[in-house]
Amino acid sequence: MAASLRASSSSLRSRLLSSPASWSPWRLLLSSSVHSDAAHQTETLAFHEIQLSPEKPPTATAFVLHGLLGSGRNWRTFSRTLASQLRDRSPADEWKMVLVDLRNHGSSARIKGLSPPHDMSSAAKDLADLVKARGWTWPDVVVGHSMGGKVALDFAESCSRGDYGESAALPKQLWVLDSVPGEVQIDNSDGEVERVLQTLASLPSSLPSRKWVVDHMVSLGFSKSLSDWIGSNLKKDNEHVTWAFDLQAATDMFNSYRDRSYWGLLENPPKGLEISIVQAELSDRWHPEDVQRLEALSRRGSRPDAGKVSLHVLPNSGHWVHVDNPKGLLEIMAPNFLSTVQN
């Protein structure tokens, strides 16, 4: 099966590692009162901003990057709650959360000019182009789930090399959520995501309705929650619906995600950067040798001439961390999130 998927450039060549997190409906998420949740679009990427007190200038900015076939809105509730908890811990901090739709996903799928190659480096450069286009300060923190985690790593690596020009500033912290930093081994997956991709590729581009898609997926044996999430990625097109993402381009991005390795960055993080890895306890993405390697890097701690790597294990969670155990993820991230105020 894998060989046949690789045989054609239009075929789906491998497994998707990213977004049943969004497949399940939101549950267990803590409530938060947010006064700003505005959608924006530039010639580069679409995004949403979340800021608790938009009348105040933000003291820091965090970019939040979704996984494959997801969108920024998948992280909206979690990001609101995180911003609220960060304020509770440090009232002087005023965080702006920027929930980005990566290229070929969400509202960014409609933007012209995001040309190939559709890979991790291009997706990371899109972030730099967004910062420059909006005239923003560079993000203090970048949070990325699954494929978004590798985009975050690529962004930091490119910043450290000076690829984005002299104005670019290295993030102070990355949060890489259940994203294996090396090449992705897919032979231990159960094949469900591959079946999802094959099923989506087999459907016509114009579909009768969201309900029809959900019912069709359920009839093929997919769970109702997964099918509902698939249906949430449809948009209205006259009397029909069509996908909000570019399936083939997104598959190209996954192939890059699977093939790229960032172990070199983790073994030699640039000075001033903390890379926080969250491993989901029940995730099937991890090989023991990868975990052992991260544990060794985490034990090494801080060095005067280099950055730091830390490893956190999220209990009672599979790959879809912000849905499976959002409360536990918040308990890890909030106390360890970058503080911009010196006590």
C-alpha positions as CSV (number, residue, x, y, z in Angstrom):
1,M,0.0,0.0,0.0
2,A,2.8,2.5,0.9
3,A,4.6,1.8,-2.3
4,S,1.5,2.5,-4.4
5,L,0.8,5.7,-2.5
6,R,4.3,7.0,-3.3
7,A,4.0,6.0,-7.0
8,S,2.1,9.1,-8.2
9,S,2.7,12.8,-7.4
10,S,-1.1,13.1,-7.0
11,S,-1.4,10.2,-4.7
12,L,-1.3,10.4,-0.9
13,R,2.1,9.0,0.0
14,S,2.1,8.7,3.7
15,R,0.3,9.0,7.0
16,L,-1.0,12.3,8.4
17,L,0.2,12.9,11.9
18,S,-1.7,15.9,12.7
19,S,-5.3,16.7,13.7
20,P,-7.6,14.3,15.2
21,A,-6.9,16.7,18.0
22,S,-9.4,18.7,16.2
23,W,-11.4,15.7,15.2
24,S,-13.0,15.4,18.6
25,P,-15.3,18.1,19.7
26,W,-14.0,20.6,22.3
27,R,-14.4,19.2,25.8
28,L,-13.0,19.8,29.2
29,L,-11.6,23.2,28.2
30,L,-11.6,25.9,30.8
31,S,-13.6,29.0,30.1
32,S,-12.0,32.4,29.6
33,S,-13.3,35.9,28.9
34,V,-11.5,37.3,25.9
35,H,-12.2,40.8,24.6
36,S,-10.3,40.5,21.4
37,D,-10.6,37.6,19.0
38,A,-10.3,39.3,15.6
39,A,-9.7,37.6,12.2
40,H,-7.3,39.1,9.8
41,Q,-5.8,38.2,6.5
42,T,-2.7,39.6,4.7
43,E,-1.1,38.7,1.4
44,T,1.0,36.2,3.3
45,L,-1.1,34.2,5.9
46,A,-4.5,34.4,7.5
47,F,-4.5,34.6,11.3
48,H,-6.6,35.3,14.4
49,E,-5.5,37.5,17.3
50,I,-6.4,36.8,20.9
51,Q,-5.6,39.5,23.5
52,L,-7.4,39.8,26.9
53,S,-7.1,43.6,27.0
54,P,-6.7,44.9,23.4
55,E,-6.8,48.5,24.6
56,K,-3.3,47.8,26.2
57,P,-0.1,47.3,24.2
58,P,1.0,43.7,24.4
59,T,4.1,43.0,26.4
60,A,4.8,39.8,24.5
61,T,3.6,37.8,21.5
62,A,3.1,34.0,21.0
63,F,2.5,32.4,17.6
64,V,0.3,29.3,17.8
65,L,0.7,26.8,14.9
66,H,-1.8,24.0,14.2
67,G,-1.1,20.6,12.6
68,L,-1.8,19.1,9.2
69,L,-5.3,19.6,7.9
70,G,-6.1,21.8,10.9
71,S,-6.4,25.6,11.3
72,G,-5.8,28.2,13.9
73,R,-9.4,28.0,15.1
74,N,-8.7,24.5,16.4
75,W,-6.5,26.2,19.1
76,R,-8.8,29.2,19.8
77,T,-10.3,27.9,23.1
78,F,-7.1,26.6,24.4
79,S,-5.2,29.8,23.6
80,R,-7.8,31.9,25.3
81,T,-7.5,29.8,28.4
82,L,-3.7,29.9,28.4
83,A,-3.7,33.7,28.0
84,S,-6.1,33.9,31.0
85,Q,-3.9,31.7,33.1
86,L,-0.8,33.6,32.2
87,R,-2.5,36.9,33.3
88,D,-3.5,35.3,36.6
89,R,0.1,34.2,37.2
90,S,1.6,37.6,36.2
91,P,-0.9,40.4,35.8
92,A,1.7,42.7,34.3
93,D,2.1,40.4,31.3
94,E,-0.2,41.2,28.4
95,W,0.1,38.4,25.9
96,K,-1.1,38.6,22.3
97,M,-1.7,35.1,20.9
98,V,-1.5,34.9,17.1
99,L,-3.3,31.8,15.8
100,V,-1.9,31.3,12.3
101,D,-3.4,29.4,9.4
102,L,-0.4,27.8,7.8
103,R,-0.1,27.7,4.0
104,N,-2.7,25.5,2.2
105,H,-4.8,25.4,5.4
106,G,-7.8,27.3,6.7
107,S,-8.3,30.7,5.3
108,S,-4.7,30.7,4.0
109,A,-5.6,28.1,1.5
110,R,-7.4,30.9,-0.5
111,I,-4.3,33.1,-0.6
112,K,-2.5,33.4,-3.9
113,G,1.2,33.6,-4.1
114,L,2.2,31.0,-1.5
115,S,4.1,29.1,-4.2
116,P,5.9,25.7,-4.0
117,P,7.8,24.1,-2.5
118,H,5.2,23.3,0.1
119,D,7.6,22.2,2.9
120,M,8.6,23.1,6.4
121,S,11.1,25.8,5.4
122,S,8.5,27.6,3.2
123,A,5.9,27.4,5.9
124,A,8.4,28.9,8.4
125,K,9.4,31.7,6.0
126,D,5.7,32.5,5.7
127,L,5.7,33.4,9.4
128,A,8.7,35.7,8.9
129,D,6.9,37.3,5.9
130,L,3.8,37.8,8.1
131,V,5.8,39.6,10.8
132,K,7.4,41.9,8.2
133,A,4.1,42.5,6.4
134,R,2.3,43.5,9.6
135,G,5.2,45.5,11.0
136,W,5.1,43.4,14.2
137,T,7.8,42.7,16.7
138,W,9.1,39.2,16.3
139,P,7.4,36.5,18.4
140,D,8.7,35.8,21.8
141,V,7.3,32.3,21.9
142,V,6.2,29.9,19.1
143,V,3.9,27.0,20.0
144,G,3.4,24.3,17.4
145,H,1.5,21.0,17.5
146,S,2.6,18.0,15.4
147,M,3.5,19.4,12.0
148,G,3.3,22.9,13.4
149,G,6.0,21.9,15.9
150,K,8.4,21.3,13.1
151,V,7.5,24.6,11.5
152,A,8.4,26.2,14.8
153,L,11.7,24.4,14.9
154,D,12.5,25.4,11.3
155,F,11.5,29.0,12.1
156,A,13.9,29.2,15.1
157,E,16.7,27.5,13.1
158,S,16.3,30.0,10.2
159,C,16.3,32.9,12.6
160,S,19.5,31.8,14.2
161,R,21.2,31.5,10.8
162,G,20.1,35.0,9.8
163,D,18.0,33.7,6.9
164,Y,15.3,36.3,7.5
165,G,17.6,39.3,7.6
166,E,19.1,41.4,10.3
167,S,15.8,42.6,11.7
168,A,14.8,39.0,12.7
169,A,14.9,38.1,16.3
170,L,15.2,34.6,17.7
171,P,12.2,33.4,19.8
172,K,13.0,33.1,23.4
173,Q,11.0,29.9,23.7
174,L,9.5,27.1,21.6
175,W,6.8,24.7,22.7
176,V,6.9,21.6,20.5
177,L,3.8,19.6,21.2
178,D,3.9,15.8,20.5
179,S,6.1,16.3,17.4
180,V,9.0,14.0,16.9
181,P,12.0,16.2,16.1
182,G,13.7,13.7,13.8
183,E,12.5,11.7,10.8
184,V,9.0,10.3,11.4
185,Q,8.7,6.5,11.5
186,I,5.3,5.6,10.2
187,D,5.5,1.8,10.3
188,N,4.0,1.7,13.8
189,S,0.8,3.7,13.0
190,D,-2.5,2.0,12.7
191,G,-3.2,3.3,9.2
192,E,-6.4,5.3,10.1
193,V,-5.0,8.6,9.0
194,E,-3.8,7.1,5.8
195,R,-7.3,5.9,5.2
196,V,-8.6,9.4,5.9
197,L,-6.4,10.9,3.3
198,Q,-7.2,8.2,0.7
199,T,-10.9,8.7,1.4
200,L,-10.7,12.5,1.0
201,A,-8.7,12.1,-2.2
202,S,-11.4,9.8,-3.6
203,L,-14.2,12.3,-3.1
204,P,-15.2,14.9,-5.7
205,S,-14.1,18.5,-5.1
206,S,-17.7,19.6,-4.8
207,L,-19.8,17.8,-2.2
208,P,-23.6,17.8,-1.4
209,S,-23.4,19.0,2.2
210,R,-21.4,18.7,5.5
211,K,-24.0,16.2,6.7
212,W,-23.5,14.1,3.7
213,V,-19.7,14.0,4.2
214,V,-20.0,13.2,7.9
215,D,-22.5,10.4,7.2
216,H,-20.3,9.0,4.5
217,M,-17.3,8.9,6.7
218,V,-19.2,7.2,9.5
219,S,-20.5,4.6,7.0
220,L,-16.9,3.8,6.1
221,G,-16.1,3.0,9.7
222,F,-14.6,6.3,10.9
223,S,-15.7,7.5,14.4
224,K,-18.4,10.2,14.6
225,S,-16.0,12.7,16.3
226,L,-13.4,12.2,13.6
227,S,-16.1,12.5,10.9
228,D,-17.4,15.7,12.5
229,W,-13.9,17.2,12.5
230,I,-13.5,16.4,8.9
231,G,-16.8,18.0,8.2
232,S,-15.7,21.2,10.1
233,N,-13.1,21.7,7.3
234,L,-15.7,22.3,4.7
235,K,-16.7,25.7,3.3
236,K,-19.8,26.8,1.4
237,D,-19.6,26.9,-2.4
238,N,-22.9,28.0,-3.8
239,E,-25.3,25.1,-3.2
240,H,-22.5,22.7,-2.3
241,V,-19.5,22.5,0.0
242,T,-15.8,22.1,-0.7
243,W,-12.6,21.6,1.3
244,A,-11.1,24.6,3.1
245,F,-7.6,23.1,2.6
246,D,-5.5,22.2,-0.5
247,L,-5.3,18.4,0.0
248,Q,-2.4,17.7,-2.4
249,A,-0.3,20.6,-1.2
250,A,-1.0,19.7,2.4
251,T,0.2,16.2,1.6
252,D,3.4,17.6,0.2
253,M,3.8,19.5,3.5
254,F,3.4,16.2,5.4
255,N,6.0,14.5,3.4
256,S,8.4,17.3,4.3
257,Y,7.3,17.0,7.9
258,R,8.1,13.3,7.9
259,D,11.5,13.7,6.2
260,R,13.0,16.7,8.0
261,S,15.1,16.3,11.1
262,Y,15.9,19.0,13.7
263,W,18.1,17.0,16.0
264,G,21.0,19.3,15.2
265,L,19.1,22.3,16.6
266,L,18.1,20.4,19.8
267,E,21.7,19.2,20.3
268,N,23.1,22.7,19.9
269,P,20.3,25.2,20.6
270,P,21.3,28.8,20.1
271,K,22.0,30.9,23.2
272,G,18.8,32.5,24.6
273,L,16.4,29.9,23.2
274,E,14.5,27.3,25.3
275,I,13.0,24.4,23.4
276,S,10.2,22.8,25.5
277,I,9.1,19.4,24.1
278,V,5.8,17.9,25.3
279,Q,5.5,14.2,24.8
280,A,2.0,12.8,25.1
281,E,2.1,9.7,27.3
282,L,-0.3,7.6,25.1
283,S,0.9,8.9,21.7
284,D,2.1,6.2,19.3
285,R,4.5,8.7,17.5
286,W,7.5,8.1,19.7
287,H,10.2,5.5,19.5
288,P,12.1,4.7,22.8
289,E,15.4,5.9,21.3
290,D,13.9,9.3,20.5
291,V,12.6,9.6,24.1
292,Q,15.9,8.6,25.6
293,R,17.7,11.1,23.4
294,L,15.4,13.9,24.5
295,E,15.8,12.9,28.2
296,A,19.6,13.1,27.9
297,L,19.3,16.6,26.3
298,S,16.9,17.7,29.0
299,R,19.3,16.5,31.8
300,R,22.1,18.6,30.3
301,G,20.3,21.7,31.4
302,S,21.4,25.3,30.6
303,R,24.9,26.1,29.4
304,P,26.4,29.6,29.3
305,D,27.0,29.6,25.6
306,A,23.9,27.7,24.4
307,G,20.2,27.4,24.8
308,K,18.2,24.8,26.8
309,V,16.0,21.8,26.0
310,S,13.3,20.5,28.4
311,L,11.1,17.5,28.1
312,H,7.6,17.3,29.7
313,V,5.4,14.2,29.6
314,L,1.6,14.9,29.4
315,P,-0.3,12.1,31.2
316,N,-3.5,10.6,30.0
317,S,-3.2,12.0,26.5
318,G,-2.8,10.7,23.0
319,H,-1.4,12.8,20.1
320,W,-4.2,15.3,20.2
321,V,-3.0,17.0,23.4
322,H,-5.2,20.0,23.5
323,V,-8.3,17.8,23.3
324,D,-7.3,14.7,25.1
325,N,-6.0,16.5,28.2
326,P,-6.2,20.3,27.8
327,K,-6.2,20.8,31.6
328,G,-3.0,18.8,32.0
329,L,-1.4,20.6,29.1
330,L,-2.2,24.0,30.7
331,E,-0.7,22.7,34.0
332,I,2.5,22.0,32.1
333,M,2.7,25.1,29.9
334,A,1.4,28.0,32.1
335,P,4.0,27.7,35.0
336,N,6.8,27.1,32.5
337,F,5.8,29.7,29.9
338,L,8.1,32.6,29.2
339,S,7.6,35.4,31.7
340,T,8.3,38.9,30.3
341,V,8.3,40.7,33.6
342,Q,11.3,40.5,35.9
343,N,10.4,40.2,39.5
